[in-house]
């Protein structure tokens, strides 16, 4: 097919630039130790923050749901796909988050694609942090609203842009990641909420990496900053700390009622399966009952980051369990990741376009599943490979 002739040279360009992604295959469940391409390695790159991806209570709940409800939803939510389980999950999530209501989606990515175009369109403006997640960017593009990017985590720049835009648009929406997934820094949400109120803008935060991590017992960034009632739209995912798959929006009853009528992935893509939903419910129940897993995640995070900084690694601006080990050059990052793997650690190199050019890194993800011994081992290997490749002295 001559039309596709461009593909081999595009792929070669990625390889030449050190940007070709080598996709590894897992041959075991998620956990602290996993089997990858036939090798048992310490897992330092999953989003399984709390160990829910292979938690016994979630496994049991999923099996029970299969026996009661089968494996498929059979339809989109609005036709015949809403089961009692979906409503139970939404009610429990709303109570957990301290929100009036919740609507769930098939993924966090879908939640953004669903929500942004339902809230704004032609003649409206979106103020979007320049480092926002790809799903926010795509949701913004789909909406056909004007997209105004502001400097990362910079309320001053945001305010200048809001001031310039005032009066020129029908509606204004400010949207930001809660926790930025590649740097592990947190949006200055209290300042952004002040600006949203001052300029009459809708405020939306995508807390995919804050759910189950930030706030009391993992209730997320709004809880972390005590901003209940001041953030209009809270997007979450059920595929990171919650360990399963799915996404949701928490907000007012009216917002949820509106999205149930207008959000296209809700109307035109089938519901999440019964075992997935049941497993998510079990995760919320566990988080409601105890902060133990979240506390352990933070203990591990504090310890590992402190020791890595002592070794001389540059961890960027991270204040969360997302721990970027900044290396700069994409090929160095790939070589570092390869050596880690040979030494028994699975931690992926991340380069352009996921992060800006020249800012390649190893992204280490900490988890409540890691033991102290796991972390000692990881620190030893990072020190060895870091010295070998001249990253630390
Ligand atoms: C991971 C992520 C998503 C996508 O969530 P999925 O449930 O995996 O689709 C959306 N937004 C942000 C900020 C993320 O980090």
Short mmCIF file of C-alpha atoms and ligand atoms in Angstrom, two decimals:
data_model
loop_
_atom_site.label_atom_id
_atom_site.label_comp_id
_atom_site.label_asym_id
_atom_site.label_seq_id
_atom_site.Cartn_x
_atom_site.Cartn_y
_atom_site.Cartn_z
CA UNK A 1 0.00 0.00 0.00
CA UNK A 2 1.97 3.06 -1.20
CA UNK A 3 -0.18 5.32 1.01
CA UNK A 4 1.46 3.84 4.11
CA UNK A 5 5.02 4.10 2.77
CA UNK A 6 5.78 6.87 5.25
CA UNK A 7 5.58 4.48 8.23
CA UNK A 8 8.99 2.71 8.08
CA UNK A 9 10.90 6.00 7.97
CA UNK A 10 8.80 7.44 10.82
CA UNK A 11 9.62 4.39 12.92
CA UNK A 12 13.31 4.63 12.04
CA UNK A 13 13.28 8.31 13.08
CA UNK A 14 11.89 7.33 16.49
CA UNK A 15 14.61 4.70 16.91
CA UNK A 16 17.39 7.10 15.85
CA UNK A 17 16.19 9.66 18.38
CA UNK A 18 16.00 7.14 21.25
CA UNK A 19 12.23 7.72 21.38
CA UNK A 20 11.03 4.33 20.21
CA UNK A 21 9.06 2.71 23.03
CA UNK A 22 9.97 -0.90 23.76
CA UNK A 23 6.81 -2.44 25.14
CA UNK A 24 7.54 -5.12 27.70
CA UNK A 25 5.20 -8.03 28.48
CA UNK A 26 4.11 -8.96 32.00
CA UNK A 27 3.69 -12.66 32.74
CA UNK A 28 2.41 -12.30 36.31
CA UNK A 29 -0.12 -10.21 38.24
CA UNK A 30 0.81 -6.64 39.21
CA UNK A 31 2.69 -6.39 42.49
CA UNK A 32 6.02 -5.43 44.02
CA UNK A 33 7.75 -8.25 42.15
CA UNK A 34 6.60 -9.21 38.69
CA UNK A 35 7.73 -11.43 35.85
CA UNK A 36 8.57 -9.36 32.77
CA UNK A 37 9.81 -10.94 29.55
CA UNK A 38 10.66 -14.08 31.55
CA UNK A 39 12.61 -12.26 34.28
CA UNK A 40 11.54 -11.66 37.91
CA UNK A 41 12.08 -7.96 38.67
CA UNK A 42 11.19 -5.34 41.27
CA UNK A 43 8.33 -3.31 39.85
CA UNK A 44 8.97 0.43 40.10
CA UNK A 45 6.80 1.75 37.31
CA UNK A 46 3.18 0.77 37.75
CA UNK A 47 0.40 3.05 39.00
CA UNK A 48 -0.65 0.31 41.41
CA UNK A 49 -0.04 2.68 44.34
CA UNK A 50 -1.92 0.67 46.94
CA UNK A 51 -1.63 -2.89 45.65
CA UNK A 52 -5.31 -3.08 44.64
CA UNK A 53 -4.56 -4.49 41.17
CA UNK A 54 -4.12 -7.95 42.71
CA UNK A 55 -5.76 -7.47 46.12
CA UNK A 56 -7.58 -10.56 47.49
CA UNK A 57 -10.74 -8.60 48.41
CA UNK A 58 -10.98 -7.10 44.91
CA UNK A 59 -10.39 -10.48 43.27
CA UNK A 60 -13.15 -12.01 45.39
CA UNK A 61 -15.57 -9.16 44.63
CA UNK A 62 -14.94 -9.53 40.89
CA UNK A 63 -15.56 -13.30 40.98
CA UNK A 64 -18.77 -12.86 42.96
CA UNK A 65 -19.99 -10.23 40.49
CA UNK A 66 -19.39 -12.59 37.58
CA UNK A 67 -21.56 -15.20 39.31
CA UNK A 68 -24.32 -12.66 39.96
CA UNK A 69 -24.17 -10.43 36.89
CA UNK A 70 -22.04 -12.16 34.26
CA UNK A 71 -19.08 -10.64 32.46
CA UNK A 72 -20.53 -8.04 30.08
CA UNK A 73 -22.76 -5.00 30.52
CA UNK A 74 -24.56 -5.66 27.21
CA UNK A 75 -25.15 -2.04 26.26
CA UNK A 76 -24.29 1.58 26.79
CA UNK A 77 -25.32 3.02 30.13
CA UNK A 78 -28.34 4.89 28.72
CA UNK A 79 -29.92 1.94 26.91
CA UNK A 80 -29.58 -1.23 29.00
CA UNK A 81 -26.08 -1.09 30.45
CA UNK A 82 -26.65 0.51 33.86
CA UNK A 83 -26.61 -2.21 36.48
CA UNK A 84 -27.23 -1.80 40.19
CA UNK A 85 -23.48 -2.17 40.64
CA UNK A 86 -22.75 0.98 38.62
CA UNK A 87 -25.06 3.02 40.84
CA UNK A 88 -23.63 1.51 44.00
CA UNK A 89 -20.11 2.44 42.89
CA UNK A 90 -21.19 6.00 42.06
CA UNK A 91 -22.91 6.46 45.43
CA UNK A 92 -19.95 5.07 47.36
CA UNK A 93 -17.47 7.20 45.45
CA UNK A 94 -19.53 10.34 46.05
CA UNK A 95 -19.63 9.63 49.79
CA UNK A 96 -15.88 8.89 49.83
CA UNK A 97 -15.08 12.10 47.97
CA UNK A 98 -17.48 14.26 49.97
CA UNK A 99 -19.24 15.24 46.71
CA UNK A 100 -22.98 15.40 45.99
CA UNK A 101 -22.82 12.94 43.12
CA UNK A 102 -20.57 10.92 40.81
CA UNK A 103 -20.86 9.67 37.23
CA UNK A 104 -18.54 6.86 36.17
CA UNK A 105 -16.96 6.31 32.76
CA UNK A 106 -14.94 3.57 31.04
CA UNK A 107 -11.62 5.28 31.81
CA UNK A 108 -10.08 8.50 33.05
CA UNK A 109 -9.20 9.33 29.46
CA UNK A 110 -12.86 8.95 28.54
CA UNK A 111 -13.97 11.04 31.51
CA UNK A 112 -12.05 14.00 30.09
CA UNK A 113 -13.24 13.41 26.52
CA UNK A 114 -16.78 13.17 27.89
CA UNK A 115 -16.80 16.15 30.19
CA UNK A 116 -14.93 19.01 28.54
CA UNK A 117 -16.97 19.10 25.30
CA UNK A 118 -20.18 18.87 27.36
CA UNK A 119 -19.25 21.98 29.33
CA UNK A 120 -17.75 24.26 26.68
CA UNK A 121 -17.94 24.71 22.91
CA UNK A 122 -17.56 27.34 20.19
CA UNK A 123 -17.50 30.83 21.63
CA UNK A 124 -16.06 29.62 24.96
CA UNK A 125 -12.49 29.65 26.27
CA UNK A 126 -10.49 26.98 28.08
CA UNK A 127 -7.49 27.93 30.22
CA UNK A 128 -5.27 24.87 30.27
CA UNK A 129 -1.98 24.29 32.11
CA UNK A 130 0.75 23.76 29.49
CA UNK A 131 1.69 20.39 31.02
CA UNK A 132 -1.82 18.95 31.21
CA UNK A 133 -2.38 15.27 30.41
CA UNK A 134 -2.99 14.21 26.81
CA UNK A 135 -6.61 13.29 27.59
CA UNK A 136 -7.32 16.86 28.76
CA UNK A 137 -5.67 18.24 25.63
CA UNK A 138 -7.75 15.96 23.42
CA UNK A 139 -10.94 16.81 25.34
CA UNK A 140 -10.20 20.51 24.84
CA UNK A 141 -9.63 20.02 21.09
CA UNK A 142 -12.85 18.03 20.72
CA UNK A 143 -14.84 20.82 22.37
CA UNK A 144 -13.96 23.41 19.65
CA UNK A 145 -13.59 26.05 22.36
CA UNK A 146 -10.61 28.41 22.15
CA UNK A 147 -7.67 26.88 24.05
CA UNK A 148 -5.50 29.32 25.98
CA UNK A 149 -2.46 27.65 27.54
CA UNK A 150 -0.97 29.15 30.69
CA UNK A 151 2.51 28.60 32.12
CA UNK A 152 2.80 25.47 34.24
CA UNK A 153 1.48 25.92 37.81
CA UNK A 154 1.64 29.71 37.40
CA UNK A 155 -1.43 31.51 38.80
CA UNK A 156 0.04 34.89 37.81
CA UNK A 157 0.18 33.94 34.16
CA UNK A 158 -3.29 32.39 34.45
CA UNK A 159 -4.69 35.61 35.88
CA UNK A 160 -3.18 37.73 33.08
CA UNK A 161 -4.83 35.47 30.53
CA UNK A 162 -8.17 35.49 32.35
CA UNK A 163 -8.09 39.28 32.55
CA UNK A 164 -7.35 39.61 28.82
CA UNK A 165 -10.19 37.21 27.98
CA UNK A 166 -12.80 38.73 30.28
CA UNK A 167 -16.01 39.62 28.48
CA UNK A 168 -14.93 38.08 25.18
CA UNK A 169 -16.36 34.60 25.68
CA UNK A 170 -19.67 33.01 26.64
CA UNK A 171 -18.15 30.66 29.26
CA UNK A 172 -14.65 30.18 30.63
CA UNK A 173 -13.23 26.88 31.94
CA UNK A 174 -9.97 26.48 33.85
CA UNK A 175 -8.60 22.93 33.70
CA UNK A 176 -5.54 21.44 35.37
CA UNK A 177 -4.04 18.13 36.39
CA UNK A 178 -4.10 17.77 40.19
CA UNK A 179 -0.84 15.84 40.35
CA UNK A 180 1.30 16.14 37.22
CA UNK A 181 2.01 12.60 36.17
CA UNK A 182 5.54 13.03 34.81
CA UNK A 183 6.96 15.43 37.43
CA UNK A 184 4.99 14.52 40.54
CA UNK A 185 4.30 18.17 41.42
CA UNK A 186 0.87 19.44 42.54
CA UNK A 187 -1.30 22.21 41.07
CA UNK A 188 -1.63 25.34 43.29
CA UNK A 189 -5.35 24.67 43.52
CA UNK A 190 -6.27 27.18 46.27
CA UNK A 191 -4.89 30.08 44.17
CA UNK A 192 -6.54 28.71 41.04
CA UNK A 193 -9.88 28.39 42.88
CA UNK A 194 -9.61 32.05 43.96
CA UNK A 195 -9.07 33.05 40.32
CA UNK A 196 -11.96 30.90 39.09
CA UNK A 197 -14.26 32.67 41.56
CA UNK A 198 -12.87 36.14 40.81
CA UNK A 199 -13.33 35.75 37.03
CA UNK A 200 -16.47 33.60 37.07
CA UNK A 201 -14.80 30.60 35.41
CA UNK A 202 -15.72 26.93 35.79
CA UNK A 203 -12.95 25.01 37.61
CA UNK A 204 -12.07 21.45 36.66
CA UNK A 205 -9.25 19.34 38.13
CA UNK A 206 -8.12 15.95 36.85
CA UNK A 207 -6.91 14.12 39.92
CA UNK A 208 -5.93 10.82 38.31
CA UNK A 209 -2.69 10.57 40.31
CA UNK A 210 -4.15 12.17 43.46
CA UNK A 211 -7.01 9.71 44.01
CA UNK A 212 -5.99 7.17 46.63
CA UNK A 213 -2.81 9.17 47.25
CA UNK A 214 -3.47 12.75 48.40
CA UNK A 215 -5.84 13.97 51.12
CA UNK A 216 -7.15 12.11 54.15
CA UNK A 217 -6.97 8.37 53.40
CA UNK A 218 -6.55 9.09 49.68
CA UNK A 219 -9.60 11.31 49.15
CA UNK A 220 -7.73 13.38 46.56
CA UNK A 221 -6.46 16.90 45.95
CA UNK A 222 -9.68 18.74 46.84
CA UNK A 223 -9.58 17.12 50.28
CA UNK A 224 -5.81 17.73 50.52
CA UNK A 225 -6.36 21.49 50.21
CA UNK A 226 -9.76 21.56 52.01
CA UNK A 227 -11.46 22.96 48.90
CA UNK A 228 -14.76 21.05 49.17
CA UNK A 229 -17.49 22.92 47.29
CA UNK A 230 -15.02 25.21 45.47
CA UNK A 231 -14.03 22.91 42.59
CA UNK A 232 -16.84 22.42 40.08
CA UNK A 233 -15.59 19.29 38.35
CA UNK A 234 -13.31 16.63 39.85
CA UNK A 235 -12.14 13.96 37.41
CA UNK A 236 -10.75 10.72 38.78
CA UNK A 237 -9.56 7.39 37.47
CA UNK A 238 -10.22 3.91 38.80
CA UNK A 239 -7.20 2.46 37.00
CA UNK A 240 -4.37 3.88 39.10
CA UNK A 241 -4.54 3.73 42.90
CA UNK A 242 -7.93 2.01 42.67
CA UNK A 243 -6.19 -0.75 40.75
CA UNK A 244 -8.93 -1.67 38.27
CA UNK A 245 -10.19 0.29 35.26
CA UNK A 246 -12.62 3.16 34.77
CA UNK A 247 -12.93 6.86 35.37
CA UNK A 248 -15.38 9.24 36.99
CA UNK A 249 -16.48 12.79 37.57
CA UNK A 250 -17.47 14.03 41.03
CA UNK A 251 -19.45 17.22 41.45
CA UNK A 252 -22.92 18.63 42.03
CA UNK A 253 -26.11 16.64 41.44
CA UNK A 254 -26.95 18.93 38.51
CA UNK A 255 -23.57 18.43 36.87
CA UNK A 256 -23.93 14.65 37.05
CA UNK A 257 -27.51 14.75 35.78
CA UNK A 258 -26.36 16.91 32.86
CA UNK A 259 -23.41 14.65 31.97
CA UNK A 260 -25.72 11.61 31.99
CA UNK A 261 -27.64 13.34 29.17
CA UNK A 262 -24.78 14.95 27.24
CA UNK A 263 -21.48 13.10 27.69
CA UNK A 264 -20.84 11.26 24.43
CA UNK A 265 -18.71 8.34 25.74
CA UNK A 266 -21.48 7.72 28.30
CA UNK A 267 -24.12 7.70 25.54
CA UNK A 268 -22.20 5.92 22.80
CA UNK A 269 -19.73 3.50 24.41
CA UNK A 270 -20.65 0.46 26.52
CA UNK A 271 -20.56 0.45 30.30
CA UNK A 272 -17.70 -0.97 32.37
CA UNK A 273 -18.06 -4.71 33.05
CA UNK A 274 -19.66 -6.06 36.27
CA UNK A 275 -16.46 -7.64 37.69
CA UNK A 276 -14.53 -4.40 37.15
CA UNK A 277 -17.22 -2.33 38.86
CA UNK A 278 -17.49 -4.75 41.78
CA UNK A 279 -13.72 -4.67 42.28
CA UNK A 280 -13.81 -0.85 42.32
CA UNK A 281 -16.53 -0.93 45.00
CA UNK A 282 -14.33 -3.22 47.11
CA UNK A 283 -11.44 -0.74 46.74
CA UNK A 284 -13.60 2.17 47.94
CA UNK A 285 -14.78 0.06 50.91
CA UNK A 286 -11.18 -0.66 51.92
CA UNK A 287 -10.19 3.01 51.67
CA UNK A 288 -13.26 3.99 53.71
CA UNK A 289 -12.34 1.49 56.43
CA UNK A 290 -8.68 2.35 56.94
CA UNK A 291 -5.85 4.71 55.96
CA UNK A 292 -3.25 1.98 56.43
CA UNK A 293 -2.36 1.44 52.75
CA UNK A 294 -2.16 5.16 52.00
CA UNK A 295 0.01 5.69 55.08
CA UNK A 296 2.38 2.93 53.96
CA UNK A 297 2.60 4.43 50.47
CA UNK A 298 3.70 7.76 51.98
CA UNK A 299 6.21 6.12 54.38
CA UNK A 300 7.83 4.38 51.41
CA UNK A 301 7.77 7.58 49.38
CA UNK A 302 9.43 9.72 52.05
CA UNK A 303 12.13 7.14 52.75
CA UNK A 304 13.04 6.36 49.13
CA UNK A 305 13.16 9.98 47.98
CA UNK A 306 15.25 11.11 50.92
CA UNK A 307 17.82 8.35 50.27
CA UNK A 308 17.87 9.00 46.50
CA UNK A 309 18.56 12.70 47.12
CA UNK A 310 21.37 11.75 49.54
CA UNK A 311 22.90 9.65 46.74
CA UNK A 312 22.93 12.79 44.59
CA UNK A 313 20.07 12.11 42.16
CA UNK A 314 18.02 15.02 40.81
CA UNK A 315 14.35 14.25 41.53
CA UNK A 316 12.98 17.45 40.01
CA UNK A 317 10.00 19.08 41.71
CA UNK A 318 8.26 15.95 42.91
CA UNK A 319 6.27 16.07 46.16
CA UNK A 320 4.32 12.84 45.58
CA UNK A 321 5.10 9.10 45.07
CA UNK A 322 5.84 9.89 41.40
CA UNK A 323 9.63 10.13 41.47
CA UNK A 324 11.32 11.31 38.27
CA UNK A 325 15.04 10.61 38.17
CA UNK A 326 16.09 13.43 35.85
CA UNK A 327 18.66 12.43 33.23
CA UNK A 328 18.07 14.86 30.33
CA UNK A 329 19.26 12.86 27.34
CA UNK A 330 16.75 10.34 25.96
CA UNK A 331 19.42 7.79 25.04
CA UNK A 332 21.01 7.99 28.50
CA UNK A 333 17.56 7.41 30.03
CA UNK A 334 17.03 4.34 27.83
CA UNK A 335 20.50 2.98 28.71
CA UNK A 336 19.80 3.59 32.42
CA UNK A 337 16.48 1.75 32.24
CA UNK A 338 18.10 -1.17 30.39
CA UNK A 339 20.87 -1.50 33.03
CA UNK A 340 18.30 -1.33 35.84
CA UNK A 341 16.40 -4.16 34.19
CA UNK A 342 19.54 -6.29 33.91
CA UNK A 343 20.10 -5.68 37.64
CA UNK A 344 16.52 -6.70 38.48
CA UNK A 345 14.56 -3.42 38.53
CA UNK A 346 11.72 -2.53 36.18
CA UNK A 347 11.55 1.27 35.80
CA UNK A 348 10.79 2.81 32.42
CA UNK A 349 12.59 5.61 30.63
CA UNK A 350 10.27 8.44 29.59
CA UNK A 351 11.10 10.79 26.73
CA UNK A 352 9.50 13.08 24.16
CA UNK A 353 6.59 13.51 23.49
CA UNK A 354 5.47 12.38 26.96
CA UNK A 355 7.91 14.92 28.46
CA UNK A 356 9.59 17.88 26.70
CA UNK A 357 12.73 17.24 24.59
CA UNK A 358 15.93 17.22 26.67
CA UNK A 359 14.00 16.30 29.84
CA UNK A 360 14.16 12.53 29.61
CA UNK A 361 14.04 10.64 32.85
CA UNK A 362 13.48 7.37 34.65
CA UNK A 363 10.10 7.55 36.31
CA UNK A 364 10.03 5.63 39.57
CA UNK A 365 6.64 4.89 41.07
CA UNK A 366 6.48 3.96 44.72
CA UNK A 367 3.82 1.64 46.08
CA UNK A 368 2.44 0.43 49.38
CA UNK A 369 3.35 -3.06 48.13
CA UNK A 370 7.10 -2.35 48.42
CA UNK A 371 8.78 -3.63 51.59
CA UNK A 372 11.72 -1.89 53.23
CA UNK A 373 13.96 -4.67 51.85
CA UNK A 374 12.67 -3.93 48.34
CA UNK A 375 13.61 -0.28 48.78
CA UNK A 376 17.11 -1.11 50.13
CA UNK A 377 17.64 -3.28 47.05
CA UNK A 378 16.39 -0.53 44.72
CA UNK A 379 18.66 2.09 46.29
CA UNK A 380 21.67 -0.21 45.95
CA UNK A 381 20.99 -0.80 42.25
CA UNK A 382 20.28 2.88 41.51
CA UNK A 383 23.57 3.84 43.19
CA UNK A 384 25.49 1.24 41.17
CA UNK A 385 23.97 2.12 37.78
CA UNK A 386 24.09 5.85 38.52
CA UNK A 387 27.87 5.69 39.17
CA UNK A 388 28.49 3.39 36.22
CA UNK A 389 26.78 5.83 33.81
CA UNK A 390 28.34 8.92 35.40
CA UNK A 391 25.02 10.35 36.65
CA UNK A 392 26.17 10.57 40.27
CA UNK A 393 29.69 10.87 41.73
C1 LIG B 1 -3.59 8.37 33.64
C2 LIG B 1 -4.30 9.63 33.48
C3 LIG B 1 -5.51 9.68 32.80
C4 LIG B 1 -6.09 8.47 32.12
O1 LIG B 1 -6.68 7.61 33.02
P1 LIG B 1 -7.13 6.14 32.51
O2 LIG B 1 -8.12 5.72 33.52
O3 LIG B 1 -5.90 5.31 32.49
O4 LIG B 1 -7.71 6.32 31.17
C5 LIG B 1 -6.17 10.88 32.73
N1 LIG B 1 -5.66 11.99 33.29
C6 LIG B 1 -4.49 11.99 33.95
C7 LIG B 1 -3.97 13.25 34.55
C8 LIG B 1 -3.76 10.80 34.06
O5 LIG B 1 -2.60 10.80 34.69
#
